[in-house]
Short mmCIF file of C-alpha atoms in Angstrom, two decimals:
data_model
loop_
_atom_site.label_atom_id
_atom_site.label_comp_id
_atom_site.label_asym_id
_atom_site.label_seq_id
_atom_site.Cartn_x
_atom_site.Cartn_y
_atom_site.Cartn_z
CA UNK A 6 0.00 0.00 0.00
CA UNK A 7 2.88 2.52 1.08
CA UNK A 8 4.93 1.91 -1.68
CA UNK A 9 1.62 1.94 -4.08
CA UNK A 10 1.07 5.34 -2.88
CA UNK A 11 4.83 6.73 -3.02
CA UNK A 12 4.59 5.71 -6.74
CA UNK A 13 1.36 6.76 -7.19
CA UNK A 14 2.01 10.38 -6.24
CA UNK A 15 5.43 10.90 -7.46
CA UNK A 16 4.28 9.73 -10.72
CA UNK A 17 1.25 12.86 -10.93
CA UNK A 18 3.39 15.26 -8.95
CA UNK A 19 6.01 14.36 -12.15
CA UNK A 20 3.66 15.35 -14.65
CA UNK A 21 2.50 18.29 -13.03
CA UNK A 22 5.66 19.95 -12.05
CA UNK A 23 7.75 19.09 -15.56
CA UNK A 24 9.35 15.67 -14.18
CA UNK A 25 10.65 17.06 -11.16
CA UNK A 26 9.35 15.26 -7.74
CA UNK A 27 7.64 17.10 -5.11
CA UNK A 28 10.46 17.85 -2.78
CA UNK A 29 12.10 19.64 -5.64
CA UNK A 30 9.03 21.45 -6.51
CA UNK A 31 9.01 22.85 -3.16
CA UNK A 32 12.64 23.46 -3.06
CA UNK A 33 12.30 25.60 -6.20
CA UNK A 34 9.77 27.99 -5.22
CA UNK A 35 11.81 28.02 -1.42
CA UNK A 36 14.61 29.30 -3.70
CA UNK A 37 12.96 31.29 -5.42
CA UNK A 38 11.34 33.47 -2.94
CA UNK A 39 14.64 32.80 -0.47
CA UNK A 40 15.01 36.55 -0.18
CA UNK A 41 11.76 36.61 1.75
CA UNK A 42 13.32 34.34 4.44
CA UNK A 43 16.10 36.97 5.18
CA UNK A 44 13.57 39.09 6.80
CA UNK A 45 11.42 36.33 8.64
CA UNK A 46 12.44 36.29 11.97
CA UNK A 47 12.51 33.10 14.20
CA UNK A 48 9.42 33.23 15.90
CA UNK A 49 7.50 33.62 12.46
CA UNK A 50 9.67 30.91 11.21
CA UNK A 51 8.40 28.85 13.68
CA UNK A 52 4.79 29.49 13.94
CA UNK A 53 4.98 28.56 9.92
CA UNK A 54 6.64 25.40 10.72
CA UNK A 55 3.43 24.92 13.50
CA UNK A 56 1.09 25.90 10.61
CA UNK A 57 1.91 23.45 7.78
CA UNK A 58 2.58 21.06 10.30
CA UNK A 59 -1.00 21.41 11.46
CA UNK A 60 -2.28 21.53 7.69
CA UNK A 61 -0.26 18.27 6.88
CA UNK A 62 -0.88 16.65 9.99
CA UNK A 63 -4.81 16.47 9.16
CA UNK A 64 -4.27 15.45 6.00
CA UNK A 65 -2.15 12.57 6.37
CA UNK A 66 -4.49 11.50 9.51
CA UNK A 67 -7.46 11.29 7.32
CA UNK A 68 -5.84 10.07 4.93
CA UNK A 69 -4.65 6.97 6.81
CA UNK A 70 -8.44 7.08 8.04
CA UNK A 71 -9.89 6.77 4.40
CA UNK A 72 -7.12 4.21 3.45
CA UNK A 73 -8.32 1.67 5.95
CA UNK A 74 -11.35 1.31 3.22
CA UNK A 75 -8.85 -0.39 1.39
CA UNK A 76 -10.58 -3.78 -0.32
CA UNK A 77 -13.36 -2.89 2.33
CA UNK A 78 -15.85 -0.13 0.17
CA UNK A 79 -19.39 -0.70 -0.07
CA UNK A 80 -18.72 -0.81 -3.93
CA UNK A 81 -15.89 -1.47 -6.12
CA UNK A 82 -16.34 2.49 -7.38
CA UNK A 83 -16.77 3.97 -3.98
CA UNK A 84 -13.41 1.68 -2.87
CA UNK A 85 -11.56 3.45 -5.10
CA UNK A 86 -12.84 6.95 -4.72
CA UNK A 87 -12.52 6.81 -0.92
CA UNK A 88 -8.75 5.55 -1.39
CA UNK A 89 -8.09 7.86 -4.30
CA UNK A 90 -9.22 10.80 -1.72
CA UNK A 91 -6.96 9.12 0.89
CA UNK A 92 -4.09 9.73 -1.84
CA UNK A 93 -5.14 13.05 -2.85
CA UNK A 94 -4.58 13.64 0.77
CA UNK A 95 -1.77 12.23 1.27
CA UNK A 96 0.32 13.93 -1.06
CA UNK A 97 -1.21 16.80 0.05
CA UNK A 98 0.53 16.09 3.88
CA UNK A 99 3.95 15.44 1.97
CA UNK A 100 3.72 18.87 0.10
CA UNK A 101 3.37 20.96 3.26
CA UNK A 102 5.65 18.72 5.17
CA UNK A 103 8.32 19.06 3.07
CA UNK A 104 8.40 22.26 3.38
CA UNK A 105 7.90 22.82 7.21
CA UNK A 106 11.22 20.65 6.91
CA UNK A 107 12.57 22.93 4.70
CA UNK A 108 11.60 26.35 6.75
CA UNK A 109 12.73 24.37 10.17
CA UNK A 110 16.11 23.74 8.13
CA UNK A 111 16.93 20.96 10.77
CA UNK A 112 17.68 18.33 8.10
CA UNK A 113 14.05 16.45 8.97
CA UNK A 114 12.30 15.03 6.17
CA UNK A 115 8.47 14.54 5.58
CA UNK A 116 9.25 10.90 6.61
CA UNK A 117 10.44 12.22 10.04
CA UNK A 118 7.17 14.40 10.68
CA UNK A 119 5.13 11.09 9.49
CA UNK A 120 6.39 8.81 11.66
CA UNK A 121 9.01 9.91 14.31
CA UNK A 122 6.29 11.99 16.37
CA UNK A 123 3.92 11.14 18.76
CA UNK A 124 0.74 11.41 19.75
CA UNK A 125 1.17 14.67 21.09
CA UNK A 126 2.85 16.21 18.83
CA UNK A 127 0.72 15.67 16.54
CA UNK A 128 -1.61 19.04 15.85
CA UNK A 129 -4.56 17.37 13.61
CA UNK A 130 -8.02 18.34 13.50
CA UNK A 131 -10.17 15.72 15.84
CA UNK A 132 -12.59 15.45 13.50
CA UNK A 133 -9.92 13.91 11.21
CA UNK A 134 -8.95 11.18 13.69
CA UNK A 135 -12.50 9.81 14.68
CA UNK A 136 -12.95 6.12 13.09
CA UNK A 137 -14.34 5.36 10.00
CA UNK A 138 -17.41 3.37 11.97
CA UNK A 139 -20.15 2.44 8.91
CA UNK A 140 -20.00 4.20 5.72
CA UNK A 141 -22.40 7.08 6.73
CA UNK A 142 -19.94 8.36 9.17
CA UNK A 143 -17.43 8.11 6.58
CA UNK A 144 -19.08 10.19 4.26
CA UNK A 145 -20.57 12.72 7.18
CA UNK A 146 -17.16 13.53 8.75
CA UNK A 147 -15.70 13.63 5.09
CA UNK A 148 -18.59 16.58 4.27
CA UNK A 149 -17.04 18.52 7.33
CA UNK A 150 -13.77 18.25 6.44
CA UNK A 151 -14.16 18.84 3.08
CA UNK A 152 -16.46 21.70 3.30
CA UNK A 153 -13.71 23.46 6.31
CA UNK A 154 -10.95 22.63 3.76
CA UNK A 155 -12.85 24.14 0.81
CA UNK A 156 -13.07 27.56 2.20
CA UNK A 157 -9.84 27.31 4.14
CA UNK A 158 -7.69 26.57 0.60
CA UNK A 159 -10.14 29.13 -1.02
CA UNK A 160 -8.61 31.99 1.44
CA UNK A 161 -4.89 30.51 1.71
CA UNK A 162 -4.69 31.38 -2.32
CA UNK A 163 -4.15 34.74 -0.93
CA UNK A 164 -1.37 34.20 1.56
CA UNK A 165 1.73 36.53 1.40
CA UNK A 166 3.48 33.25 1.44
CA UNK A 167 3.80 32.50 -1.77
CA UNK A 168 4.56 28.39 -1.54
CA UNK A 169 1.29 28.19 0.79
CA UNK A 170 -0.56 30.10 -1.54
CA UNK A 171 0.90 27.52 -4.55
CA UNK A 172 -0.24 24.65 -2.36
CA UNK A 173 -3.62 25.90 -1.25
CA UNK A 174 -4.38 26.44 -5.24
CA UNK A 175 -3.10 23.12 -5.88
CA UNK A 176 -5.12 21.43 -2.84
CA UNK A 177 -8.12 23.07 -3.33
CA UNK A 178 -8.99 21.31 -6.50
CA UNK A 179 -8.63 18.37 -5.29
CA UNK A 180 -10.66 19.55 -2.12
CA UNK A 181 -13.51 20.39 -4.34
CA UNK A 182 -13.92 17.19 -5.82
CA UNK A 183 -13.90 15.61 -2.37
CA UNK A 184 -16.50 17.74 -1.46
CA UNK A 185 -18.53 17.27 -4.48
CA UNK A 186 -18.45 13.49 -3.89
CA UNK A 187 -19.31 13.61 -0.37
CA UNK A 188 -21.91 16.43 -0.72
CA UNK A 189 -23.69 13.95 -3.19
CA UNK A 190 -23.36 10.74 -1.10
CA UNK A 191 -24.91 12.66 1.95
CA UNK A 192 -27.76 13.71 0.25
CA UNK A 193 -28.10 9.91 -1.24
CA UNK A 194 -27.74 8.75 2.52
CA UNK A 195 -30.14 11.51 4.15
CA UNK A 196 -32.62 11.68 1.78
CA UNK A 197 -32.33 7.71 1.02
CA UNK A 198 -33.96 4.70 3.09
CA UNK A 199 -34.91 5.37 6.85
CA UNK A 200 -31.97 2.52 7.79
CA UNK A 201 -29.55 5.15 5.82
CA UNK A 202 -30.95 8.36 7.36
CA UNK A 203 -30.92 6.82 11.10
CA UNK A 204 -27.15 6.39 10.37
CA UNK A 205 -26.19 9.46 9.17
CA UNK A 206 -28.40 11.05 12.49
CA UNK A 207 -26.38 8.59 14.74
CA UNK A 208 -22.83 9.73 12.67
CA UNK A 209 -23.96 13.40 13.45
CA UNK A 210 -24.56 12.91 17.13
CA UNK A 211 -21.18 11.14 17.01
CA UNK A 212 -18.90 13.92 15.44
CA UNK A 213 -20.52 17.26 15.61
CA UNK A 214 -19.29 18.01 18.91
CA UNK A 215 -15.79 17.89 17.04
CA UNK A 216 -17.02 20.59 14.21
CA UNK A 217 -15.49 23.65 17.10
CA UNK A 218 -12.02 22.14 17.05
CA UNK A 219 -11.65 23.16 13.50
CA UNK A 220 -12.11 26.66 14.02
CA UNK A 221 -9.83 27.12 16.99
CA UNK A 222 -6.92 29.72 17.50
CA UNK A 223 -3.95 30.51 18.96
CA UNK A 224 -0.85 32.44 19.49
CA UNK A 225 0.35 30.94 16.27
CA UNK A 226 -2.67 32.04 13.78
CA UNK A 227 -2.61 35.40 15.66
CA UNK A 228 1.19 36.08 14.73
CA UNK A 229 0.94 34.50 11.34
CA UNK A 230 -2.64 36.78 10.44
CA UNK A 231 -0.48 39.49 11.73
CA UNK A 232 1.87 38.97 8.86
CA UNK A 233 -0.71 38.31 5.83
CA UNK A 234 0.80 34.87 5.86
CA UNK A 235 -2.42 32.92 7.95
CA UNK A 236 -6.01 33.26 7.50
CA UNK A 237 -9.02 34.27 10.21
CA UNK A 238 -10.06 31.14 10.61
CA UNK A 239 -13.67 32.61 12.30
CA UNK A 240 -14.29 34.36 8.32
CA UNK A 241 -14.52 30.71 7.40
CA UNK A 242 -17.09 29.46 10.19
CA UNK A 243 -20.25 31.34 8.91
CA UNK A 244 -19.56 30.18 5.21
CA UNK A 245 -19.14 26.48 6.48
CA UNK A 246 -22.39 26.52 8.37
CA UNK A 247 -24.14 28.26 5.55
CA UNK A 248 -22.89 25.05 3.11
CA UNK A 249 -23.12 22.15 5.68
CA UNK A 250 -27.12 23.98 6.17
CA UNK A 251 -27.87 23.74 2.51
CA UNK A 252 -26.79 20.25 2.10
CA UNK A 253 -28.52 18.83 4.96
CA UNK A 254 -31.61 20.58 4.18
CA UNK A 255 -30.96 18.60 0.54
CA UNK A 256 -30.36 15.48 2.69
CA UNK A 257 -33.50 16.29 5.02
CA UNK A 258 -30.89 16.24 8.10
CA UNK A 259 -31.30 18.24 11.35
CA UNK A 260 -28.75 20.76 11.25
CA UNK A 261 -27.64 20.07 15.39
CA UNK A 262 -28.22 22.50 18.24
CA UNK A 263 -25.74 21.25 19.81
CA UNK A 264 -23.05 23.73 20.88
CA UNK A 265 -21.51 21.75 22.76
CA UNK A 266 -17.51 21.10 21.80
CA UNK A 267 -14.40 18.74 21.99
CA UNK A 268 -11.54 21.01 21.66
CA UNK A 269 -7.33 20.27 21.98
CA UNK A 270 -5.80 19.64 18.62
CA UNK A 271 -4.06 23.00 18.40
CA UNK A 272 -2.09 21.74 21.60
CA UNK A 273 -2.28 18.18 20.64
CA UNK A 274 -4.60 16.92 22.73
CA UNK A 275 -6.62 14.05 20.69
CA UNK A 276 -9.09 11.54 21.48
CA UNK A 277 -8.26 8.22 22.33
CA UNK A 278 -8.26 7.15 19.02
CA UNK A 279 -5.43 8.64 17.08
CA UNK A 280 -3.13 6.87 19.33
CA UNK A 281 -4.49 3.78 18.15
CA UNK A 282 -3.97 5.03 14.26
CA UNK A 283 -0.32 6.12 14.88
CA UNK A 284 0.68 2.94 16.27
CA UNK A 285 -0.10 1.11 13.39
CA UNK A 286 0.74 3.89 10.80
CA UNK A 287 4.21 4.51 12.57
CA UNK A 288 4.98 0.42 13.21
CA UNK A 289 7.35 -0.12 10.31
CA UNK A 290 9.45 2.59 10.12
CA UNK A 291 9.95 2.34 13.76
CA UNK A 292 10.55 -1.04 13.69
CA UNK A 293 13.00 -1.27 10.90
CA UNK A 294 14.31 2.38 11.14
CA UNK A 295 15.93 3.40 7.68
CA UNK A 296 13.67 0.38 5.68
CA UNK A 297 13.82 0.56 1.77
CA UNK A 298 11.55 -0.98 -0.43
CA UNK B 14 -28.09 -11.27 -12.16
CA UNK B 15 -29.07 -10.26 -8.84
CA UNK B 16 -31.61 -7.57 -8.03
CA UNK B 17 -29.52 -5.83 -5.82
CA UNK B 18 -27.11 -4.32 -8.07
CA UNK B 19 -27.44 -0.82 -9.24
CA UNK B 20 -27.87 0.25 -12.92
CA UNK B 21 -24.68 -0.56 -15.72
CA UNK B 22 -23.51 2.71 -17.12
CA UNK B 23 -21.23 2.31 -20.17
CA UNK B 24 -18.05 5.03 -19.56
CA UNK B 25 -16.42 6.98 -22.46
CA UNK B 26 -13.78 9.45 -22.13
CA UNK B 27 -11.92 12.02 -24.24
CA UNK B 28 -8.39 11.84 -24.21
CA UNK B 29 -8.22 15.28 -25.62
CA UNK B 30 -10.77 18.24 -27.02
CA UNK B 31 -11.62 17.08 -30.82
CA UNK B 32 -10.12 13.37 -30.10
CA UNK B 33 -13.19 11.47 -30.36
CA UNK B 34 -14.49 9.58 -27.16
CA UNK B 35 -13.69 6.11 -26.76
CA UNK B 36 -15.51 3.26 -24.77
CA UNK B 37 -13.46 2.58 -21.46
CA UNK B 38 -15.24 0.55 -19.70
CA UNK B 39 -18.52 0.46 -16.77
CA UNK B 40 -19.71 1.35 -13.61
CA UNK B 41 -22.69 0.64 -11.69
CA UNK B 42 -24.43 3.74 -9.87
CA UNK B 43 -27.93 4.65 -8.47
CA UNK B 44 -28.19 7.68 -10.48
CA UNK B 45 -26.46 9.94 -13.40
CA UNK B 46 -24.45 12.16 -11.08
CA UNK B 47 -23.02 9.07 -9.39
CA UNK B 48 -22.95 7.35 -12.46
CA UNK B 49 -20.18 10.46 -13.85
CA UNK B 50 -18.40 10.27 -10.15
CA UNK B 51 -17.78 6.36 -10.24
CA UNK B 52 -16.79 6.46 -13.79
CA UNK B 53 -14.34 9.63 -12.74
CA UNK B 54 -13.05 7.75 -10.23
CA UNK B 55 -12.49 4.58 -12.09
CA UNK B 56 -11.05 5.46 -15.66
CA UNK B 57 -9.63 9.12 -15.44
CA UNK B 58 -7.52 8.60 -12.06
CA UNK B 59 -4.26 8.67 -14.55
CA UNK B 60 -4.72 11.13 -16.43
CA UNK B 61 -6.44 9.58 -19.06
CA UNK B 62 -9.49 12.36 -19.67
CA UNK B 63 -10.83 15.69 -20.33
CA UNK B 64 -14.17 14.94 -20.83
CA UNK B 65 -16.06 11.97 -19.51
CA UNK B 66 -19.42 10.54 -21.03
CA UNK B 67 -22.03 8.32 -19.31
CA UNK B 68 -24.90 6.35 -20.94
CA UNK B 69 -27.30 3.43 -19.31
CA UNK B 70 -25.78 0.43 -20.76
CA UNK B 71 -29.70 -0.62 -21.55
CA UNK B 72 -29.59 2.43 -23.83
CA UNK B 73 -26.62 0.76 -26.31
CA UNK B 74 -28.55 -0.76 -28.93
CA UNK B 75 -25.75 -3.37 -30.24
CA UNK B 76 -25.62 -5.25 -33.12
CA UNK B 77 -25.88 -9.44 -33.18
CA UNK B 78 -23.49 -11.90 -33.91
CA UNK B 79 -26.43 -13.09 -36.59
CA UNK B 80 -26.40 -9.77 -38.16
CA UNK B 81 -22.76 -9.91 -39.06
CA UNK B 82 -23.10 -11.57 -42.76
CA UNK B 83 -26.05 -9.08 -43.60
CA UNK B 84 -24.82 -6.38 -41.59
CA UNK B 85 -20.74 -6.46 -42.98
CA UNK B 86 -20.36 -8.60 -45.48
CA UNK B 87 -21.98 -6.90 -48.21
CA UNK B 88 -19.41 -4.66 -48.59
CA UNK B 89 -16.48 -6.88 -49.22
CA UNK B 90 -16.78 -7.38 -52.66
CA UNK B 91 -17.57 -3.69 -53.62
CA UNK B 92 -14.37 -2.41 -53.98
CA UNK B 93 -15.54 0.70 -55.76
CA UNK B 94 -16.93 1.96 -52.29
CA UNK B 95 -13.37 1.86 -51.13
CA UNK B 96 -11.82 4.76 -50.95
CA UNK B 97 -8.01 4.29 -51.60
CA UNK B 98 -6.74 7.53 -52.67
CA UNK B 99 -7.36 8.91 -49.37
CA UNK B 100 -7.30 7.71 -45.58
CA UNK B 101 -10.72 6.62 -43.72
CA UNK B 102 -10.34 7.15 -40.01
CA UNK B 103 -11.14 3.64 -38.14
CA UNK B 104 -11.23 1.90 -41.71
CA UNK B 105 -9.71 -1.87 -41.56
CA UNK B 106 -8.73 -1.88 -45.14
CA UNK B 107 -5.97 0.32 -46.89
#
């Protein structure tokens, strides 16, 4: 699967980026706009390495998430667009890991950020880490995500940072398929059979409580928003609602009242189940330190 | 064939604008917007599209093995209606 992936993603990063792989992609633009780095001082620096670390981190969580549908979809189709999502995601998490390596200029590699860290220092979203449990809950906490990581692309296009802004334009068309797909699949599941509908309730009264993480702030946003480099992430929270409202009024779903929320990831506090996901996403390399395949 | 599967949908992408579309494969799906998603998902992953069509398989009207000597034959022996001086795309003769 690992090494599936690796190929998978150099291959279309190859194409895209004129037969270079990622890491050189991201090297390039980090050259080109090195003149920028002369004036960023060190606690910018490392807020920025915080912030992609946070961006990847959530990626590559639900990515490992979606890839445990592996040989297990409903469908053959929906197998493979759940695990092509998982890859879309994935290579996202390499792209801004590479370069939080590459602004932390401590000689780390994505690999080291993937698999070298632990549970709490790892800064993604909740909502990313919660288990798959049937397919509704799949697609519900996919619709969050993908509807937070719409708008939050859409308004990293205009960072001052001109690799995050590259990345966010890249990501967010892969985002809006993602959200296309699961939009669709809710409205299916809502506004389908009442066995499907009394899932996607019970997957709602499951993760909501995890929607407030995802618009959480600290110290870091504030300094990086200071600089033109992060976005507000309360501009995105009334566009969200206003999209997650229209599609469960589509999917005749009860948009919740519930205000209650499970907050933490910004200082990596996670449920009990990512710990559970790292251990068997971090096994090999940490068994066989160095492996090559 | 069991009840429980959804529709057939025959796929047919477009490698390129003006390249005609070319039969790549199928894809079962409730509907016609899932029907476009699942055969996204399935055929253009690589690179292999820029436009994507979808049609219910029960739509294809195909030809029978029976029909092949009326259907094909008939034109072997007219050589006149072959045109030789210039090239017919997807011809088999030359």
């Amino acid at each position: 699967m690992i090494k599936y992936i690796v190929t998978r993603i150099s291959t279309k990063h190859r194409e895209q980026v004129l037969n270079k792989p990622v890491s050189e992609s991201v090297q390039d633009r980090f050259t080109q706009s090195t003149s920028k780095f002369h004036f960023m001082n060190s606690a910018t620096n490392n807020s920025l390495v915080k912030y992609c670390l946070r961006i990847a981190d959530s990626s590559l969580v639900l990515g490992q998430r979606l890839g445990e549908w592996c040989g297990h979809g409903p469908i053959l189709e929906e197998d493979i667009a759940l695990t092509n999502i998982s890859l879309d995601l994935i290579g996202q998490a390499r792209a801004f890991y590479t370069y939080a390596a590459q602004l932390e200029n401590k000689g780390k590699t994505e690999d080291d950020f993937a698999f070298f860290r632990d549970e709490r220092e790892y800064y993604n979203l909740l909502l990313t880490e919660q288990p798959n449990g049937d397919f509704g809950q799949t697609i519900l906490r996919q619709f969050l995500i993908s509807t937070y990581s719409y708008y939050f692309y859409s308004a990293l296009k205009t960072s001052n940072d001109s690799t995050l802004s590259s990345l966010a334009e890249k990501s967010l068309k892969e985002v809006t398929y993602h959200l296309r797909h699961s939009s669709e699949w809710l409205i299916r599941l809502g506004d389908g059979t009442a066995e499907s509908h009394q899932r996607v309730e019970n997957a709602i009264d499951e993760l909501w409580r995890f929607t407030g993480d995802m618009f959480d702030m600290d110290e870091v946003d504030e300094l990086l928003i200071k600089e033109g480099i992060a976005i507000n992430l309360a501009s995105l929270k009334e566009p969200w609602e206003k999209k997650v409202k229209e599609v469960f009024l589509k999917a005749t779903l009860k948009f919740p009242e519930n205000q209650f929320m499970i907050q933490g990831s910004r200082n990596g506090k996670h449920t009990e189940h990512l710990g559970h996901l790292l251990t068997e996403m971090q096994a090999l390399p940490r068994t066989f330190p160095g492996a090559e395949w | 064939m069991s009840n429980s599967q959804w529709p057939l949908w025959e796929v047919f992408t477009q490698k390129k604008s003006g390249l005609p579309f070319e039969h790549a494969g199928s894809v079962h799906a409730p509907d016609k917007e899932l029907a476009l998603q699942n055969a996204r998902d399935v055929y253009s992953r690589r690179n292999e599209a820029t436009c994507i069509w979808v049609v219910p398989s029960e739509y294809i009207i195909s030809s029978t093995p029976e029909d092949m000597g009326s259907f094909f034959e008939p034109s072997n022996d007219k050589i006149y209606r072959h045109p030789n001086f210039y090239k017919t795309p997807g011809a088999s003769f030359e």
